[in-house]
mmCIF file of C-alpha atoms in Angstrom:
data_model
loop_
_atom_site.group_PDB
_atom_site.id
_atom_site.type_symbol
_atom_site.label_atom_id
_atom_site.label_comp_id
_atom_site.label_asym_id
_atom_site.label_seq_id
_atom_site.Cartn_x
_atom_site.Cartn_y
_atom_site.Cartn_z
ATOM 1 C CA MET A 1 -6.513 88.560 117.701
ATOM 2 C CA ALA A 2 -6.721 89.742 114.106
ATOM 3 C CA GLY A 3 -4.807 86.663 112.962
ATOM 4 C CA SER A 4 -7.179 84.288 114.750
ATOM 5 C CA LEU A 5 -10.182 86.020 113.204
ATOM 6 C CA ALA A 6 -8.665 85.718 109.757
ATOM 7 C CA VAL A 7 -8.066 81.990 110.275
ATOM 8 C CA CYS A 8 -11.628 81.520 111.537
ATOM 9 C CA ALA A 9 -13.095 83.572 108.731
ATOM 10 C CA PHE A 10 -11.375 81.657 105.966
ATOM 11 C CA SER A 11 -11.483 78.155 107.404
ATOM 12 C CA PRO A 12 -14.570 76.329 106.095
ATOM 13 C CA LEU A 13 -14.684 74.111 109.189
ATOM 14 C CA LEU A 14 -14.530 76.952 111.709
ATOM 15 C CA ARG A 15 -16.734 79.434 109.872
ATOM 16 C CA PRO A 16 -20.010 78.198 111.456
ATOM 17 C CA LEU A 17 -18.468 78.380 114.922
ATOM 18 C CA VAL A 18 -17.602 82.061 114.803
ATOM 19 C CA SER A 19 -20.115 84.530 113.507
ATOM 20 C CA ALA A 20 -18.315 87.319 111.699
ATOM 21 C CA ARG A 21 -19.108 89.782 109.009
ATOM 22 C CA MET A 22 -17.337 92.509 107.120
ATOM 23 C CA VAL A 23 -18.237 95.945 108.422
ATOM 24 C CA SER A 24 -17.606 98.839 106.020
ATOM 25 C CA GLY A 25 -13.824 99.055 106.013
ATOM 26 C CA ARG A 26 -13.313 98.238 109.708
ATOM 27 C CA GLY A 27 -12.418 94.582 109.229
ATOM 28 C CA TRP A 28 -13.969 91.445 110.666
ATOM 29 C CA ARG A 29 -16.024 91.715 113.824
ATOM 30 C CA VAL A 30 -17.352 88.890 115.963
ATOM 31 C CA ALA A 31 -20.578 88.934 117.963
ATOM 32 C CA GLU A 32 -19.767 89.737 121.597
ATOM 33 C CA ASP A 33 -22.151 87.226 123.165
ATOM 34 C CA ASP A 34 -20.821 84.225 121.171
ATOM 35 C CA SER A 35 -24.363 83.358 120.249
ATOM 36 C CA GLY A 36 -23.452 82.444 116.714
ATOM 37 C CA GLN A 37 -25.817 85.132 115.513
ATOM 38 C CA ASP A 38 -24.998 88.186 113.485
ATOM 39 C CA PHE A 39 -24.866 91.639 115.057
ATOM 40 C CA GLY A 40 -28.408 92.606 114.270
ATOM 41 C CA LYS A 41 -30.679 91.209 116.945
ATOM 42 C CA ALA A 42 -33.611 91.737 114.587
ATOM 43 C CA GLU A 43 -35.545 88.566 113.992
ATOM 44 C CA ASP A 44 -36.299 87.411 110.516
ATOM 45 C CA PRO A 45 -40.013 88.012 109.862
ATOM 46 C CA ARG A 46 -40.166 84.845 107.768
ATOM 47 C CA LEU A 47 -38.927 82.732 110.689
ATOM 48 C CA THR A 48 -41.314 84.441 113.091
ATOM 49 C CA SER A 49 -44.189 83.750 110.713
ATOM 50 C CA LEU A 50 -43.090 80.127 110.333
ATOM 51 C CA ASP A 51 -42.895 79.665 114.121
ATOM 52 C CA GLU A 52 -46.397 81.076 114.517
ATOM 53 C CA ARG A 53 -47.824 78.828 111.794
ATOM 54 C CA LEU A 54 -46.133 75.771 113.325
ATOM 55 C CA ARG A 55 -47.528 76.639 116.763
ATOM 56 C CA GLN A 56 -51.021 77.009 115.297
ATOM 57 C CA ALA A 57 -50.689 73.701 113.417
ATOM 58 C CA ARG A 58 -49.600 71.888 116.595
ATOM 59 C CA ASP A 59 -52.498 73.371 118.564
ATOM 60 C CA THR A 60 -54.975 72.464 115.827
ATOM 61 C CA GLU A 61 -53.648 68.896 115.621
ATOM 62 C CA ALA A 62 -53.749 68.506 119.405
ATOM 63 C CA ALA A 63 -57.338 69.749 119.516
ATOM 64 C CA ARG A 64 -58.350 67.494 116.590
ATOM 65 C CA SER A 65 -56.817 64.356 118.087
ATOM 66 C CA GLY A 66 -57.970 65.139 121.622
ATOM 67 C CA VAL A 67 -54.464 65.027 123.064
ATOM 68 C CA LYS A 68 -53.913 67.343 125.982
ATOM 69 C CA LYS A 69 -50.616 69.030 126.623
ATOM 70 C CA GLN A 70 -48.352 67.082 128.951
ATOM 71 C CA ASP A 71 -48.182 68.431 132.456
ATOM 72 C CA THR A 72 -44.463 68.804 133.078
ATOM 73 C CA ASP A 73 -44.895 69.083 136.839
ATOM 74 C CA ARG A 74 -46.718 65.745 137.089
ATOM 75 C CA GLY A 75 -43.536 63.645 137.055
ATOM 76 C CA TYR A 76 -41.865 65.951 139.532
ATOM 77 C CA SER A 77 -44.879 65.688 141.835
ATOM 78 C CA GLN A 78 -44.934 61.895 141.617
ATOM 79 C CA GLY A 79 -41.206 61.740 142.349
ATOM 80 C CA ASN A 80 -41.686 63.856 145.460
ATOM 81 C CA ARG A 81 -44.532 61.612 146.600
ATOM 82 C CA VAL A 82 -42.395 58.480 146.141
ATOM 83 C CA ILE A 83 -39.465 59.955 148.084
ATOM 84 C CA SER A 84 -41.680 61.196 150.908
ATOM 85 C CA ALA A 85 -43.469 57.817 151.130
ATOM 86 C CA LEU A 86 -40.167 55.957 151.298
ATOM 87 C CA ILE A 87 -38.494 58.237 153.827
ATOM 88 C CA GLY A 88 -41.620 58.787 155.920
ATOM 89 C CA SER A 89 -42.446 55.094 156.206
ATOM 90 C CA LEU A 90 -38.908 54.104 157.147
ATOM 91 C CA VAL A 91 -38.331 56.911 159.647
ATOM 92 C CA GLY A 92 -41.775 56.494 161.209
ATOM 93 C CA SER A 93 -41.497 52.732 161.563
ATOM 94 C CA ALA A 94 -37.939 52.999 162.940
ATOM 95 C CA LEU A 95 -39.110 55.499 165.555
ATOM 96 C CA ILE A 96 -42.045 53.305 166.585
ATOM 97 C CA GLY A 97 -39.775 50.214 166.729
ATOM 98 C CA TRP A 98 -37.233 52.061 168.863
ATOM 99 C CA LEU A 99 -39.991 53.189 171.237
ATOM 100 C CA ILE A 100 -41.349 49.626 171.511
ATOM 101 C CA ASP A 101 -37.839 48.371 172.318
ATOM 102 C CA ARG A 102 -37.389 51.074 174.901
ATOM 103 C CA TRP A 103 -40.737 50.526 176.653
ATOM 104 C CA PHE A 104 -40.797 46.729 176.627
ATOM 105 C CA GLY A 105 -37.039 45.981 176.704
ATOM 106 C CA THR A 106 -37.069 43.836 173.573
ATOM 107 C CA ALA A 107 -33.674 45.201 172.417
ATOM 108 C CA PRO A 108 -33.326 45.058 168.619
ATOM 109 C CA TRP A 109 -36.399 42.973 167.738
ATOM 110 C CA GLY A 110 -39.028 45.700 167.856
ATOM 111 C CA LEU A 111 -36.900 47.944 165.662
ATOM 112 C CA ILE A 112 -36.140 45.161 163.177
ATOM 113 C CA VAL A 113 -39.770 44.055 162.870
ATOM 114 C CA MET A 114 -41.025 47.615 162.489
ATOM 115 C CA LEU A 115 -38.390 48.420 159.854
ATOM 116 C CA PHE A 116 -39.523 45.430 157.779
ATOM 117 C CA LEU A 117 -43.136 46.541 158.149
ATOM 118 C CA GLY A 118 -42.112 50.092 157.169
ATOM 119 C CA ILE A 119 -40.342 48.808 154.058
ATOM 120 C CA ALA A 120 -43.425 46.800 153.081
ATOM 121 C CA VAL A 121 -45.687 49.835 153.555
ATOM 122 C CA ALA A 122 -43.287 52.053 151.568
ATOM 123 C CA PHE A 123 -43.161 49.614 148.647
ATOM 124 C CA ARG A 124 -46.955 49.288 148.686
ATOM 125 C CA GLN A 125 -47.315 53.072 148.512
ATOM 126 C CA ILE A 126 -44.715 53.359 145.750
ATOM 127 C CA ILE A 127 -46.483 50.700 143.670
ATOM 128 C CA ARG A 128 -49.802 52.486 144.202
ATOM 129 C CA ILE A 129 -48.328 55.849 143.175
ATOM 130 C CA GLY A 130 -46.673 54.317 140.107
ATOM 131 C CA GLY A 131 -49.904 52.646 139.015
ATOM 132 C CA GLU A 132 -51.957 55.841 138.903
ATOM 133 C CA ARG A 133 -53.309 56.838 135.533
ATOM 134 C CA PRO A 134 -51.789 59.949 134.046
ATOM 135 C CA GLU A 135 -54.308 62.757 133.762
#
């Protein structure tokens, strides 16, 4: 293991991949969590200050331009609505078509006609959902 650390420590290409530092006479040590960070978990106050200023600048710019934050769950919600419209329309129309065939003895025709109607209804709902304005 000591040989691999020495190779990593002195190779300019591998140095960024393995975080190591010299610890008072004990040799090279590598961070246990492979995070690429040094041992001290202490954050740099300059970076923390920079992050805070960037966050404030983004908020100020968003408020100035009138842009609201994107709702990340909106796309997920629309996707669920599309899937439920597609599955619900097809399953519902197939069930109704099967019942019509069973009651009136029209073998496959009730099922086929109702499936086509279910597909048309599903596509209409999907187009309507896709055409909604984002909030």
